[in-house]
mmCIF file of C-alpha atoms in Angstrom:
data_model
loop_
_atom_site.group_PDB
_atom_site.id
_atom_site.type_symbol
_atom_site.label_atom_id
_atom_site.label_comp_id
_atom_site.label_asym_id
_atom_site.label_seq_id
_atom_site.Cartn_x
_atom_site.Cartn_y
_atom_site.Cartn_z
ATOM 1 C CA GLY A 1 6.607 -47.306 33.490
ATOM 2 C CA ALA A 2 3.399 -47.613 30.778
ATOM 3 C CA VAL A 3 0.252 -46.109 32.010
ATOM 4 C CA VAL A 4 -3.321 -47.148 30.771
ATOM 5 C CA SER A 5 -6.104 -44.738 31.395
ATOM 6 C CA GLN A 6 -9.480 -46.347 31.211
ATOM 7 C CA HIS A 7 -12.817 -44.000 31.758
ATOM 8 C CA PRO A 8 -15.015 -44.506 32.670
ATOM 9 C CA SER A 9 -14.347 -46.346 36.488
ATOM 10 C CA ARG A 10 -18.143 -46.643 37.211
ATOM 11 C CA VAL A 11 -21.252 -46.332 35.113
ATOM 12 C CA ILE A 12 -24.760 -47.180 36.070
ATOM 13 C CA CYS A 13 -27.317 -46.883 32.641
ATOM 14 C CA LYS A 14 -30.727 -47.995 32.211
ATOM 15 C CA SER A 15 -31.487 -51.092 29.936
ATOM 16 C CA GLY A 16 -31.348 -50.856 26.714
ATOM 17 C CA THR A 17 -28.858 -47.534 26.949
ATOM 18 C CA SER A 18 -25.417 -47.805 25.144
ATOM 19 C CA VAL A 19 -22.231 -47.265 27.228
ATOM 20 C CA LYS A 20 -19.032 -46.129 25.722
ATOM 21 C CA ILE A 21 -16.017 -47.485 27.686
ATOM 22 C CA GLU A 22 -12.160 -45.483 26.566
ATOM 23 C CA CYS A 23 -9.037 -47.328 26.997
ATOM 24 C CA ARG A 24 -5.892 -45.449 26.591
ATOM 25 C CA SER A 25 -2.126 -45.721 26.554
ATOM 26 C CA LEU A 26 -0.550 -42.574 27.473
ATOM 27 C CA ASP A 27 2.948 -42.798 26.834
ATOM 28 C CA PHE A 28 3.307 -45.794 24.302
ATOM 29 C CA GLN A 29 2.278 -46.944 21.537
ATOM 30 C CA ALA A 30 -0.342 -49.512 21.316
ATOM 31 C CA THR A 31 -0.727 -51.520 18.701
ATOM 32 C CA THR A 32 -3.011 -53.969 20.222
ATOM 33 C CA MET A 33 -5.299 -53.703 23.032
ATOM 34 C CA PHE A 34 -7.267 -56.705 24.679
ATOM 35 C CA TRP A 35 -10.883 -56.589 26.467
ATOM 36 C CA TYR A 36 -11.506 -58.472 29.131
ATOM 37 C CA ARG A 37 -14.917 -58.950 31.582
ATOM 38 C CA GLN A 38 -14.806 -60.334 34.876
ATOM 39 C CA PHE A 39 -17.984 -61.700 37.185
ATOM 40 C CA PRO A 40 -17.543 -61.338 41.132
ATOM 41 C CA LYS A 41 -15.457 -63.893 42.185
ATOM 42 C CA GLN A 42 -14.227 -65.101 38.850
ATOM 43 C CA SER A 43 -11.401 -64.541 36.524
ATOM 44 C CA LEU A 44 -11.105 -61.700 33.766
ATOM 45 C CA MET A 45 -12.329 -63.668 30.588
ATOM 46 C CA LEU A 46 -11.087 -61.593 27.293
ATOM 47 C CA MET A 47 -13.510 -61.024 25.149
ATOM 48 C CA ALA A 48 -11.577 -59.712 21.935
ATOM 49 C CA THR A 49 -8.646 -58.598 20.925
ATOM 50 C CA SER A 50 -8.437 -54.883 18.812
ATOM 51 C CA ASN A 51 -5.420 -54.327 16.348
ATOM 52 C CA GLU A 52 -4.800 -50.333 15.820
ATOM 53 C CA GLY A 53 -6.753 -49.906 12.198
ATOM 54 C CA SER A 54 -8.326 -53.612 12.125
ATOM 55 C CA LYS A 55 -11.462 -55.203 12.975
ATOM 56 C CA ALA A 56 -11.646 -56.774 16.482
ATOM 57 C CA THR A 57 -11.297 -60.003 16.634
ATOM 58 C CA TYR A 58 -14.021 -61.779 19.290
ATOM 59 C CA GLU A 59 -13.607 -64.867 21.249
ATOM 60 C CA GLN A 60 -16.377 -67.493 21.101
ATOM 61 C CA GLY A 61 -19.594 -66.777 22.301
ATOM 62 C CA VAL A 62 -19.061 -63.140 22.487
ATOM 63 C CA GLU A 63 -21.514 -60.866 20.560
ATOM 64 C CA LYS A 64 -19.770 -58.466 18.342
ATOM 65 C CA ASP A 65 -22.790 -56.721 17.559
ATOM 66 C CA LYS A 66 -23.619 -55.825 21.395
ATOM 67 C CA PHE A 67 -19.910 -55.565 22.524
ATOM 68 C CA LEU A 68 -18.617 -52.708 19.674
ATOM 69 C CA ILE A 69 -15.017 -52.321 20.037
ATOM 70 C CA ASN A 70 -13.149 -49.735 17.718
ATOM 71 C CA HIS A 71 -8.835 -49.026 17.607
ATOM 72 C CA ALA A 72 -9.059 -46.167 15.606
ATOM 73 C CA SER A 73 -5.779 -44.662 16.570
ATOM 74 C CA LEU A 74 -2.238 -46.100 18.448
ATOM 75 C CA THR A 75 -3.601 -44.804 22.009
ATOM 76 C CA LEU A 76 -7.270 -45.268 21.586
ATOM 77 C CA SER A 77 -9.499 -48.002 22.107
ATOM 78 C CA THR A 78 -13.162 -47.721 23.065
ATOM 79 C CA LEU A 79 -15.855 -50.718 24.023
ATOM 80 C CA THR A 80 -19.536 -49.624 23.509
ATOM 81 C CA VAL A 81 -22.090 -52.376 25.136
ATOM 82 C CA THR A 82 -25.246 -51.624 23.250
ATOM 83 C CA SER A 83 -28.824 -51.967 24.435
ATOM 84 C CA ALA A 84 -27.387 -52.816 28.021
ATOM 85 C CA HIS A 85 -29.326 -55.491 29.976
ATOM 86 C CA PRO A 86 -29.473 -56.088 33.678
ATOM 87 C CA GLU A 87 -26.980 -58.969 32.825
ATOM 88 C CA ASP A 88 -24.222 -57.320 31.090
ATOM 89 C CA SER A 89 -23.388 -55.562 34.520
ATOM 90 C CA SER A 90 -19.277 -56.294 34.664
ATOM 91 C CA PHE A 91 -16.206 -55.646 35.592
ATOM 92 C CA TYR A 92 -14.558 -54.267 32.400
ATOM 93 C CA ILE A 93 -10.733 -54.189 32.023
ATOM 94 C CA CYS A 94 -8.692 -53.324 29.105
ATOM 95 C CA SER A 95 -5.035 -54.123 28.411
ATOM 96 C CA ALA A 96 -2.397 -52.515 25.905
ATOM 97 C CA ARG A 97 0.220 -54.223 24.506
ATOM 98 C CA ASP A 98 3.691 -52.384 24.176
ATOM 99 C CA ARG A 99 5.810 -54.124 21.439
ATOM 100 C CA ASP A 100 8.993 -52.652 23.131
ATOM 101 C CA ARG A 101 8.723 -54.160 26.437
ATOM 102 C CA THR A 102 9.531 -58.490 26.466
ATOM 103 C CA TYR A 103 6.208 -58.230 28.759
ATOM 104 C CA GLY A 104 4.745 -54.879 28.080
ATOM 105 C CA TYR A 105 0.948 -55.513 29.077
ATOM 106 C CA THR A 106 -0.533 -53.069 30.811
ATOM 107 C CA PHE A 107 -3.951 -52.890 32.655
ATOM 108 C CA GLY A 108 -6.341 -50.029 32.736
ATOM 109 C CA SER A 109 -8.581 -49.741 36.205
ATOM 110 C CA GLY A 110 -11.485 -51.028 35.392
ATOM 111 C CA THR A 111 -15.079 -50.713 34.519
ATOM 112 C CA ARG A 112 -17.444 -51.125 36.838
ATOM 113 C CA LEU A 113 -21.237 -50.804 35.050
ATOM 114 C CA THR A 114 -24.095 -51.321 36.645
ATOM 115 C CA VAL A 115 -27.365 -51.521 34.724
ATOM 116 C CA VAL A 116 -30.795 -50.826 36.262
ATOM 117 C CA ALA B 1 -5.587 -74.376 22.760
ATOM 118 C CA GLN B 2 -3.885 -72.494 25.776
ATOM 119 C CA LYS B 3 -5.448 -73.552 29.210
ATOM 120 C CA ILE B 4 -3.930 -72.261 32.399
ATOM 121 C CA THR B 5 -5.033 -74.050 36.036
ATOM 122 C CA GLN B 6 -5.285 -72.979 39.564
ATOM 123 C CA THR B 7 -6.425 -75.856 41.596
ATOM 124 C CA GLN B 8 -6.314 -73.524 44.967
ATOM 125 C CA PRO B 9 -9.444 -71.296 45.335
ATOM 126 C CA GLY B 10 -8.423 -69.915 49.042
ATOM 127 C CA MET B 11 -5.390 -70.437 50.878
ATOM 128 C CA PHE B 12 -4.778 -68.938 54.880
ATOM 129 C CA VAL B 13 -1.254 -68.345 55.480
ATOM 130 C CA GLN B 14 -0.195 -66.853 58.640
ATOM 131 C CA GLU B 15 1.860 -63.587 58.493
ATOM 132 C CA LYS B 16 5.781 -63.298 57.674
ATOM 133 C CA GLU B 17 5.229 -67.389 56.463
ATOM 134 C CA ALA B 18 6.394 -68.118 53.175
ATOM 135 C CA VAL B 19 3.624 -69.364 50.457
ATOM 136 C CA THR B 20 3.144 -71.100 47.336
ATOM 137 C CA LEU B 21 0.360 -70.406 45.006
ATOM 138 C CA ASP B 22 0.050 -73.307 42.340
ATOM 139 C CA CYS B 23 -0.171 -72.608 38.224
ATOM 140 C CA THR B 24 0.083 -75.247 35.595
ATOM 141 C CA TYR B 25 -0.803 -74.641 32.289
ATOM 142 C CA ASP B 26 -1.306 -75.677 28.213
ATOM 143 C CA THR B 27 0.001 -75.044 25.063
ATOM 144 C CA SER B 28 1.224 -76.235 21.806
ATOM 145 C CA ASP B 29 3.331 -72.745 21.324
ATOM 146 C CA PRO B 30 7.185 -73.283 21.553
ATOM 147 C CA SER B 31 7.151 -69.760 22.537
ATOM 148 C CA TYR B 32 4.938 -68.103 25.268
ATOM 149 C CA GLY B 33 5.320 -66.370 28.670
ATOM 150 C CA LEU B 34 3.502 -66.644 31.997
ATOM 151 C CA PHE B 35 2.716 -63.947 34.548
ATOM 152 C CA TRP B 36 1.623 -63.892 38.016
ATOM 153 C CA TYR B 37 -1.044 -60.792 38.778
ATOM 154 C CA LYS B 38 -2.533 -59.423 42.155
ATOM 155 C CA GLN B 39 -5.725 -57.888 42.107
ATOM 156 C CA PRO B 40 -6.644 -56.401 45.244
ATOM 157 C CA SER B 41 -10.808 -55.296 45.737
ATOM 158 C CA SER B 42 -9.871 -52.559 44.197
ATOM 159 C CA GLY B 43 -10.015 -54.524 40.823
ATOM 160 C CA GLU B 44 -6.321 -52.922 39.790
ATOM 161 C CA MET B 45 -4.265 -55.475 37.955
ATOM 162 C CA ILE B 46 -1.058 -55.135 39.855
ATOM 163 C CA PHE B 47 2.019 -57.581 37.706
ATOM 164 C CA LEU B 48 4.320 -59.259 40.083
ATOM 165 C CA ILE B 49 6.208 -61.119 38.141
ATOM 166 C CA TYR B 50 7.196 -62.950 34.326
ATOM 167 C CA GLN B 51 8.647 -65.944 32.861
ATOM 168 C CA GLY B 52 9.843 -66.203 29.478
ATOM 169 C CA SER B 53 9.299 -69.889 28.111
ATOM 170 C CA TYR B 54 12.821 -70.035 26.850
ATOM 171 C CA ASP B 55 14.351 -68.044 30.279
ATOM 172 C CA GLN B 56 17.163 -70.625 31.579
ATOM 173 C CA GLN B 57 16.793 -69.012 35.128
ATOM 174 C CA ASN B 58 13.913 -68.706 37.096
ATOM 175 C CA ALA B 59 12.610 -65.173 37.824
ATOM 176 C CA THR B 60 12.366 -62.847 40.815
ATOM 177 C CA GLU B 61 11.063 -59.916 41.651
ATOM 178 C CA GLY B 62 11.761 -58.987 45.537
ATOM 179 C CA ARG B 63 9.800 -61.097 47.745
ATOM 180 C CA TYR B 64 8.286 -63.219 44.746
ATOM 181 C CA SER B 65 10.060 -65.937 42.852
ATOM 182 C CA LEU B 66 8.136 -67.713 40.096
ATOM 183 C CA ASN B 67 8.996 -72.057 40.638
ATOM 184 C CA PHE B 68 9.185 -73.138 36.358
ATOM 185 C CA GLN B 69 9.214 -76.111 36.015
ATOM 186 C CA LYS B 70 9.059 -76.658 32.008
ATOM 187 C CA ALA B 71 8.950 -80.286 31.741
ATOM 188 C CA ARG B 72 5.680 -80.496 34.408
ATOM 189 C CA LYS B 73 4.472 -77.184 33.120
ATOM 190 C CA SER B 74 4.010 -75.358 35.918
ATOM 191 C CA ALA B 75 5.107 -72.426 36.778
ATOM 192 C CA ASN B 76 3.718 -71.333 40.829
ATOM 193 C CA LEU B 77 4.420 -68.264 42.699
ATOM 194 C CA VAL B 78 6.053 -68.155 45.518
ATOM 195 C CA ILE B 79 6.095 -65.405 47.966
ATOM 196 C CA SER B 80 8.375 -65.183 50.954
ATOM 197 C CA ALA B 81 7.379 -63.785 53.960
ATOM 198 C CA SER B 82 3.882 -62.917 53.585
ATOM 199 C CA GLN B 83 2.745 -59.740 54.666
ATOM 200 C CA LEU B 84 -1.348 -58.863 55.808
ATOM 201 C CA GLY B 85 -1.154 -56.290 52.439
ATOM 202 C CA ASP B 86 -0.917 -59.393 50.446
ATOM 203 C CA SER B 87 -4.170 -60.620 50.959
ATOM 204 C CA ALA B 88 -5.792 -60.204 47.529
ATOM 205 C CA MET B 89 -6.613 -62.302 44.792
ATOM 206 C CA TYR B 90 -3.687 -63.741 42.565
ATOM 207 C CA PHE B 91 -4.196 -64.886 39.100
ATOM 208 C CA CYS B 92 -1.354 -66.745 36.923
ATOM 209 C CA ALA B 93 -1.834 -66.123 33.031
ATOM 210 C CA MET B 94 -0.382 -67.292 29.958
ATOM 211 C CA ARG B 95 0.583 -65.266 26.776
ATOM 212 C CA GLY B 96 0.495 -66.780 23.366
ATOM 213 C CA GLY B 97 -1.419 -67.797 20.257
ATOM 214 C CA ARG B 98 -1.349 -65.677 17.344
ATOM 215 C CA ASP B 99 -2.394 -62.435 18.831
ATOM 216 C CA ASP B 100 -0.153 -62.995 21.574
ATOM 217 C CA LYS B 101 -2.976 -62.804 24.219
ATOM 218 C CA ILE B 102 -2.917 -63.147 27.977
ATOM 219 C CA ILE B 103 -5.524 -65.410 29.263
ATOM 220 C CA PHE B 104 -6.351 -66.354 33.271
ATOM 221 C CA GLY B 105 -6.601 -68.822 35.911
ATOM 222 C CA LYS B 106 -9.284 -68.920 37.437
ATOM 223 C CA GLY B 107 -7.272 -67.290 40.280
ATOM 224 C CA THR B 108 -6.231 -68.253 44.246
ATOM 225 C CA ARG B 109 -7.989 -65.415 47.096
ATOM 226 C CA LEU B 110 -4.494 -65.488 49.306
ATOM 227 C CA HIS B 111 -5.387 -64.118 53.172
ATOM 228 C CA ILE B 112 -2.659 -63.468 55.341
ATOM 229 C CA LEU B 113 -3.236 -64.140 59.067
ATOM 230 C CA PRO B 114 -2.079 -61.737 61.520
#
């Protein structure tokens, strides 16, 4: 089946530093990838949609300069949290769309970010 | 705009009983899809079942079935013969819109009691 690898699974960083999260589709080409954020005991909130080779589309209220998304290849999308602050601490999860399958959305295993 | 509503924040069910998790949705798109995902404490999103808006029959996957009532815009998940391992958070979700993105409801935390 389709597999999406997301790394790192956990990361702790200091306030003011940047953190990069990778989302990689291992056995299919993902022209579209989605990035979500989930606070404890809450739902997944869509942050942005990235299409390979073009700029990401951000949801309302998401700071594009803070959450940089790059989708440079058909198998890799990255989310960089720039100048991280404690309020950016959250669970970040990606999803890759496999257009060859009707309901082909595969999720990564998520990244728990803690900013200290 | 698309919207998913799950009105049950938490449910307690006795093991081996059937359980229904409610989900209603709203969209103006004629073509859309509805999902149910399970999220255990590890955080991974486990796909359970999918229903396309044009599917004539309700989707079933093992112990999971989706009660799709298009006119009422509801897509309830039915789990038959619940097991202790079914304890988790359950999310109803819908795909649609320009990028075919998925949006999620607030979720229902299901507790299966021994």
